[in-house]
PDB file of C-alpha atoms and ligand atoms in Angstrom:
ATOM      1  CA  MET A 246       0.000   0.000   0.000  1.00 75.00           C
ATOM      2  CA  PRO A 247       2.066   2.875  -1.237  1.00 90.00           C
ATOM      3  CA  PHE A 248       2.005   6.613  -0.684  1.00 92.00           C
ATOM      4  CA  VAL A 249       4.098   7.309  -3.758  1.00 95.00           C
ATOM      5  CA  GLY A 250       3.021   6.829  -7.348  1.00 96.00           C
ATOM      6  CA  LYS A 251       4.224   7.978 -10.749  1.00 97.00           C
ATOM      7  CA  ASP A 252       2.517  10.417 -13.085  1.00 98.00           C
ATOM      8  CA  VAL A 253       1.872   8.383 -16.215  1.00 97.00           C
ATOM      9  CA  ASN A 254       2.550  11.364 -18.499  1.00 96.00           C
ATOM     10  CA  SER A 255       5.407  13.293 -16.894  1.00 97.00           C
ATOM     11  CA  GLY A 256       7.021  10.436 -14.959  1.00 97.00           C
ATOM     12  CA  ALA A 257       7.145  12.643 -11.838  1.00 97.00           C
ATOM     13  CA  ARG A 258       6.871  11.114  -8.380  1.00 96.00           C
ATOM     14  CA  ILE A 259       3.548  11.886  -6.726  1.00 96.00           C
ATOM     15  CA  ASN A 260       3.314  11.638  -2.953  1.00 93.00           C
ATOM     16  CA  ILE A 261      -0.383  11.401  -2.140  1.00 93.00           C
ATOM     17  CA  LEU A 262       0.221  12.943   1.288  1.00 88.00           C
ATOM     18  CA  HIS A 263       1.375  16.163  -0.339  1.00 89.00           C
ATOM     19  CA  LEU A 264      -1.994  16.652  -2.003  1.00 92.00           C
ATOM     20  CA  LYS A 265      -4.855  18.440  -0.331  1.00 90.00           C
ATOM     21  CA  ASP A 266      -7.612  16.535  -2.070  1.00 92.00           C
ATOM     22  CA  PRO A 267      -6.156  13.726  -4.222  1.00 94.00           C
ATOM     23  CA  ARG A 268      -9.489  12.749  -5.799  1.00 95.00           C
ATOM     24  CA  LYS A 269      -9.931  16.295  -7.077  1.00 95.00           C
ATOM     25  CA  GLU A 270      -6.328  16.905  -8.062  1.00 96.00           C
ATOM     26  CA  LEU A 271      -5.617  13.599  -9.808  1.00 97.00           C
ATOM     27  CA  LEU A 272      -7.400  12.179 -12.820  1.00 97.00           C
ATOM     28  CA  LYS A 273      -8.492   8.570 -12.767  1.00 96.00           C
ATOM     29  CA  GLY A 274      -5.709   6.567 -14.428  1.00 96.00           C
ATOM     30  CA  GLN A 275      -3.150   9.360 -14.015  1.00 97.00           C
ATOM     31  CA  VAL A 276      -1.061   7.606 -11.393  1.00 98.00           C
ATOM     32  CA  VAL A 277       0.706   4.292 -11.870  1.00 97.00           C
ATOM     33  CA  CYS A 278       2.961   2.124  -9.717  1.00 95.00           C
ATOM     34  CA  PRO A 279       6.554   3.372 -10.142  1.00 94.00           C
ATOM     35  CA  PHE A 280       7.756  -0.246 -10.290  1.00 93.00           C
ATOM     36  CA  CYS A 281       5.235  -2.330 -12.255  1.00 94.00           C
ATOM     37  CA  GLU A 282       3.419   0.526 -14.037  1.00 94.00           C
ATOM     38  CA  ALA A 283      -0.032  -0.792 -13.087  1.00 94.00           C
ATOM     39  CA  VAL A 284      -2.681   1.891 -12.721  1.00 96.00           C
ATOM     40  CA  PHE A 285      -3.202   2.855  -9.098  1.00 96.00           C
ATOM     41  CA  ALA A 286      -6.499   3.294  -7.310  1.00 95.00           C
ATOM     42  CA  ILE A 287      -6.924   5.584  -4.299  1.00 95.00           C
ATOM     43  CA  ARG A 288      -8.041   4.172  -0.991  1.00 91.00           C
ATOM     44  CA  GLY A 289      -9.012   5.814   2.256  1.00 88.00           C
ATOM     45  CA  GLN A 290      -9.874   9.274   3.422  1.00 82.00           C
ATOM     46  CA  VAL A 291      -7.674  12.317   3.756  1.00 76.00           C
ATOM     47  CA  GLU A 292      -9.160  13.073   7.127  1.00 73.00           C
ATOM     48  CA  GLY A 293     -10.307  10.116   9.071  1.00 63.00           C
ATOM     49  CA  LYS A 294      -8.972   7.072  10.679  1.00 59.00           C
ATOM     50  CA  LEU A 295      -7.762   5.318   7.578  1.00 62.00           C
ATOM     51  CA  THR A 296      -4.725   6.946   6.063  1.00 77.00           C
ATOM     52  CA  ILE A 297      -5.110   7.825   2.398  1.00 89.00           C
ATOM     53  CA  HIS A 298      -2.888   5.814   0.072  1.00 91.00           C
ATOM     54  CA  PHE A 299      -2.578   4.385  -3.416  1.00 94.00           C
ATOM     55  CA  MET A 300      -3.208   0.732  -4.065  1.00 92.00           C
ATOM     56  CA  HIS A 301      -2.724  -1.842  -6.786  1.00 92.00           C
ATOM     57  CA  THR A 302      -6.060  -3.025  -8.100  1.00 89.00           C
ATOM     58  CA  THR A 303      -4.573  -6.490  -8.118  1.00 84.00           C
ATOM     59  CA  ASP A 304      -3.330  -7.659  -4.748  1.00 74.00           C
ATOM     60  CA  GLU A 305       0.373  -7.296  -5.295  1.00 83.00           C
ATOM     61  CA  CYS A 306       3.021  -5.409  -7.170  1.00 89.00           C
ATOM     62  CA  ALA A 307       4.185  -7.399 -10.176  1.00 89.00           C
ATOM     63  CA  SER A 308       7.644  -5.789 -10.320  1.00 91.00           C
ATOM     64  CA  SER A 309      10.898  -7.500  -9.413  1.00 89.00           C
ATOM     65  CA  TYR A 310      11.361  -5.187  -6.424  1.00 89.00           C
ATOM     66  CA  ILE A 311      11.234  -7.002  -3.126  1.00 83.00           C
ATOM     67  CA  SER A 312       7.954  -6.031  -1.540  1.00 77.00           C
ATOM     68  CA  HIS A 313       6.297  -7.103   1.657  1.00 73.00           C
ATOM     69  CA  PRO A 314       2.597  -6.807   2.394  1.00 73.00           C
ATOM     70  CA  GLU A 315       2.087  -3.586   4.298  1.00 79.00           C
ATOM     71  CA  SER A 316      -0.541  -3.116   6.969  1.00 82.00           C
ATOM     72  CA  ILE A 317      -2.247   0.205   7.652  1.00 81.00           C
ATOM     73  CA  GLU A 318      -0.085   0.323  10.770  1.00 83.00           C
ATOM     74  CA  HIS A 319       3.068   0.002   8.706  1.00 87.00           C
ATOM     75  CA  LEU A 320       1.863   2.767   6.423  1.00 86.00           C
ATOM     76  CA  TYR A 321       0.961   4.976   9.346  1.00 85.00           C
ATOM     77  CA  PHE A 322       4.343   4.623  10.961  1.00 87.00           C
ATOM     78  CA  LYS A 323       6.272   5.272   7.762  1.00 89.00           C
ATOM     79  CA  GLU A 324       4.447   8.548   7.434  1.00 87.00           C
ATOM     80  CA  TYR A 325       4.998   9.306  11.117  1.00 87.00           C
ATOM     81  CA  ILE A 326       8.774   8.885  10.774  1.00 89.00           C
ATOM     82  CA  ALA A 327       8.947  10.955   7.599  1.00 89.00           C
ATOM     83  CA  ARG A 328       6.938  13.733   9.186  1.00 86.00           C
ATOM     84  CA  ASN A 329       8.543  13.892  12.610  1.00 87.00           C
ATOM     85  CA  LEU A 330      12.138  12.789  12.408  1.00 86.00           C
ATOM     86  CA  GLN A 331      13.362  15.680  10.311  1.00 82.00           C
ATOM     87  CA  SER A 332      11.970  18.262  12.681  1.00 82.00           C
ATOM     88  CA  GLU A 333      13.155  16.360  15.745  1.00 84.00           C
ATOM     89  CA  LEU A 334      16.705  15.631  14.652  1.00 83.00           C
ATOM     90  CA  ASN A 335      18.991  18.549  13.814  1.00 86.00           C
ATOM     91  CA  GLU A 336      21.366  16.338  11.856  1.00 86.00           C
ATOM     92  CA  TYR A 337      18.541  15.579   9.414  1.00 88.00           C
ATOM     93  CA  SER A 338      17.589  19.193   8.759  1.00 87.00           C
ATOM     94  CA  ASP A 339      19.540  19.356   5.450  1.00 91.00           C
ATOM     95  CA  ALA A 340      18.371  15.958   4.242  1.00 94.00           C
ATOM     96  CA  LYS A 341      15.625  15.360   1.714  1.00 94.00           C
ATOM     97  CA  VAL A 342      12.979  12.941   2.975  1.00 94.00           C
ATOM     98  CA  GLU A 343      11.632  10.382   0.532  1.00 94.00           C
ATOM     99  CA  LEU A 344       8.985   7.816   1.334  1.00 93.00           C
ATOM    100  CA  GLU A 345       9.311   4.503  -0.537  1.00 94.00           C
ATOM    101  CA  TYR A 346      12.663   5.320  -2.069  1.00 95.00           C
ATOM    102  CA  PRO A 347      13.813   2.660  -4.544  1.00 94.00           C
ATOM    103  CA  ILE A 348      17.389   1.388  -4.702  1.00 94.00           C
ATOM    104  CA  GLU A 349      17.601  -0.044  -8.194  1.00 92.00           C
ATOM    105  CA  SER A 350      20.843  -1.987  -7.669  1.00 92.00           C
ATOM    106  CA  MET A 351      19.380  -4.054  -4.828  1.00 90.00           C
ATOM    107  CA  LYS A 352      15.733  -4.036  -5.937  1.00 91.00           C
ATOM    108  CA  ARG A 353      14.669  -2.820  -2.539  1.00 92.00           C
ATOM    109  CA  ILE A 354      12.410   0.026  -1.552  1.00 93.00           C
ATOM    110  CA  ILE A 355      13.444   1.994   1.526  1.00 95.00           C
ATOM    111  CA  ASP A 356      10.476   2.818   3.767  1.00 94.00           C
ATOM    112  CA  VAL A 357      11.775   6.277   4.646  1.00 95.00           C
ATOM    113  CA  ALA A 358      15.035   7.549   3.164  1.00 96.00           C
ATOM    114  CA  PHE A 359      16.890  10.609   4.375  1.00 96.00           C
ATOM    115  CA  ILE A 360      19.087  11.754   1.494  1.00 96.00           C
ATOM    116  CA  PHE A 361      21.872  14.170   2.329  1.00 96.00           C
ATOM    117  CA  PRO A 362      23.181  16.807  -0.102  1.00 95.00           C
ATOM    118  CA  ASN A 363      26.504  14.939  -0.427  1.00 95.00           C
ATOM    119  CA  GLY A 364      24.755  11.744  -1.431  1.00 94.00           C
ATOM    120  CA  TRP A 365      24.707   9.876   1.888  1.00 96.00           C
ATOM    121  CA  ILE A 366      21.526   7.918   2.550  1.00 96.00           C
ATOM    122  CA  VAL A 367      20.125   6.819   5.893  1.00 96.00           C
ATOM    123  CA  ALA A 368      17.329   4.272   5.562  1.00 96.00           C
ATOM    124  CA  HIS A 369      14.661   3.961   8.235  1.00 95.00           C
ATOM    125  CA  GLU A 370      12.888   0.643   8.040  1.00 95.00           C
ATOM    126  CA  VAL A 371       9.669  -0.136   9.879  1.00 93.00           C
ATOM    127  CA  GLN A 372       9.489  -3.777  10.909  1.00 94.00           C
ATOM    128  CA  LEU A 373       6.251  -4.912  12.506  1.00 91.00           C
ATOM    129  CA  SER A 374       5.941  -8.495  11.320  1.00 91.00           C
ATOM    130  CA  GLU A 375       8.095 -11.241  12.795  1.00 94.00           C
ATOM    131  CA  ILE A 376      11.683 -11.310  11.657  1.00 95.00           C
ATOM    132  CA  SER A 377      14.712 -13.299  12.789  1.00 97.00           C
ATOM    133  CA  THR A 378      18.018 -11.726  13.785  1.00 97.00           C
ATOM    134  CA  GLN A 379      19.577 -13.538  10.806  1.00 97.00           C
ATOM    135  CA  GLU A 380      17.177 -11.738   8.475  1.00 95.00           C
ATOM    136  CA  LEU A 381      17.837  -8.412  10.173  1.00 96.00           C
ATOM    137  CA  ALA A 382      21.561  -8.990   9.734  1.00 96.00           C
ATOM    138  CA  ALA A 383      21.192 -10.011   6.081  1.00 94.00           C
ATOM    139  CA  ARG A 384      19.054  -7.011   5.153  1.00 94.00           C
ATOM    140  CA  THR A 385      21.356  -4.654   7.052  1.00 95.00           C
ATOM    141  CA  LYS A 386      24.320  -6.102   5.144  1.00 95.00           C
ATOM    142  CA  ASP A 387      22.496  -5.606   1.817  1.00 93.00           C
ATOM    143  CA  TYR A 388      22.086  -1.920   2.594  1.00 95.00           C
ATOM    144  CA  ARG A 389      25.640  -1.514   3.900  1.00 94.00           C
ATOM    145  CA  ASN A 390      27.001  -3.027   0.680  1.00 94.00           C
ATOM    146  CA  GLU A 391      25.361  -0.097  -1.091  1.00 95.00           C
ATOM    147  CA  GLY A 392      26.878   2.345   1.393  1.00 96.00           C
ATOM    148  CA  ILE A 393      23.502   2.939   3.010  1.00 97.00           C
ATOM    149  CA  ASP A 394      23.126   3.159   6.768  1.00 95.00           C
ATOM    150  CA  VAL A 395      19.967   1.499   8.042  1.00 95.00           C
ATOM    151  CA  ILE A 396      17.978   2.061  11.203  1.00 94.00           C
ATOM    152  CA  TRP A 397      15.341  -0.447  12.241  1.00 95.00           C
ATOM    153  CA  TRP A 398      12.134   0.458  14.019  1.00 94.00           C
ATOM    154  CA  LEU A 399      10.821  -2.640  15.753  1.00 94.00           C
ATOM    155  CA  GLY A 400       7.173  -3.050  16.665  1.00 92.00           C
ATOM    156  CA  LYS A 401       4.563  -5.732  17.263  1.00 91.00           C
ATOM    157  CA  GLY A 402       5.827  -9.187  16.197  1.00 93.00           C
ATOM    158  CA  ALA A 403       9.310  -7.850  15.414  1.00 94.00           C
ATOM    159  CA  ASP A 404       9.794  -6.278  18.842  1.00 94.00           C
ATOM    160  CA  THR A 405      11.334  -9.271  20.569  1.00 95.00           C
ATOM    161  CA  ALA A 406      14.089  -9.468  23.175  1.00 96.00           C
ATOM    162  CA  SER A 407      16.467 -11.112  20.719  1.00 97.00           C
ATOM    163  CA  ASN A 408      15.870  -8.488  18.024  1.00 96.00           C
ATOM    164  CA  ARG A 409      16.310  -5.662  20.533  1.00 96.00           C
ATOM    165  CA  ASN A 410      19.514  -7.301  21.643  1.00 96.00           C
ATOM    166  CA  TRP A 411      20.724  -7.610  18.087  1.00 96.00           C
ATOM    167  CA  CYS A 412      20.108  -3.903  17.498  1.00 94.00           C
ATOM    168  CA  TYR A 413      21.935  -2.877  20.683  1.00 94.00           C
ATOM    169  CA  THR A 414      24.876  -5.140  19.885  1.00 95.00           C
ATOM    170  CA  ASN A 415      25.192  -4.367  16.182  1.00 93.00           C
ATOM    171  CA  GLN A 416      23.842  -0.856  15.882  1.00 89.00           C
ATOM    172  CA  GLY A 417      24.522   0.550  19.334  1.00 89.00           C
ATOM    173  CA  GLU A 418      20.910   1.558  19.777  1.00 87.00           C
ATOM    174  CA  CYS A 419      17.420   0.212  19.417  1.00 88.00           C
ATOM    175  CA  TYR A 420      14.283   1.979  18.248  1.00 91.00           C
ATOM    176  CA  THR A 421      10.936   0.508  19.122  1.00 91.00           C
ATOM    177  CA  ILE A 422       7.403   1.396  18.165  1.00 86.00           C
ATOM    178  CA  ASP A 423       4.730   1.550  20.782  1.00 79.00           C
ATOM    179  CA  PHE A 424       1.957   1.508  18.263  1.00 66.00           C
ATOM    180  CA  GLU A 425      -0.967   1.555  20.725  1.00 66.00           C
ATOM    181  CA  THR A 426       0.332   4.672  22.455  1.00 63.00           C
ATOM    182  CA  LEU A 427       0.991   6.420  19.163  1.00 62.00           C
ATOM    183  CA  THR A 428      -2.477   5.651  17.869  1.00 56.00           C
ATOM    184  CA  GLN A 429      -4.028   6.986  21.044  1.00 53.00           C
ATOM    185  CA  ILE A 430      -2.007  10.169  20.797  1.00 48.00           C
ATOM    186  CA  SER A 431      -2.935  10.709  17.156  1.00 47.00           C
ATOM    187  CA  ASN A 432      -6.622  10.134  17.856  1.00 44.00           C
ATOM    188  CA  THR A 433      -6.700  12.575  20.759  1.00 42.00           C
ATOM    189  CA  PRO A 434      -8.491  15.763  19.719  1.00 43.00           C
ATOM    190  CA  GLN A 435      -6.067  18.708  19.592  1.00 36.00           C
TER     191      GLN A 435
HETATM  192 ZN1   ZN B 783       3.524  -2.238  -8.666  1.00 82.78          ZN
END
């Protein structure tokens, strides 16, 4: 369930979250998947509980990029990181934030990429479904081979003692997602 699509005519990236009213601003058929070129549909509401996003009309992306099924929670947290991290962390103030940023050479899509003016990339990956420490290590190595630093956000099934331990040991720090608390905060009237 992506936030980012491609304009079928101009080829420009379209982030649905940057639009005020996507159903008014986009024509039907105007936006396709950047990877498999299938026409995207729009799902959800701009204001409301369900986050607005694009979707494949078939269940999955047919491209060769490695994709994992994304829950609404995964989508929500990606957006949360993109929105908040740059304002919270001074070191990110010069970086460009890109949701769903593809790395062609490894056929992977970074959840949230911070791209620095000198070309450095820090990848923030949201991991909510179960994952082993071996898989964490393998994916981290894939990114490092491309010169990309990766930071894991562990939540739900992925937030286990062994995964936390792996992060502390190998990355020096561990980021976890308390999804219930976050949802409560975001649903609290301002
Ligand atoms: Zn696709």
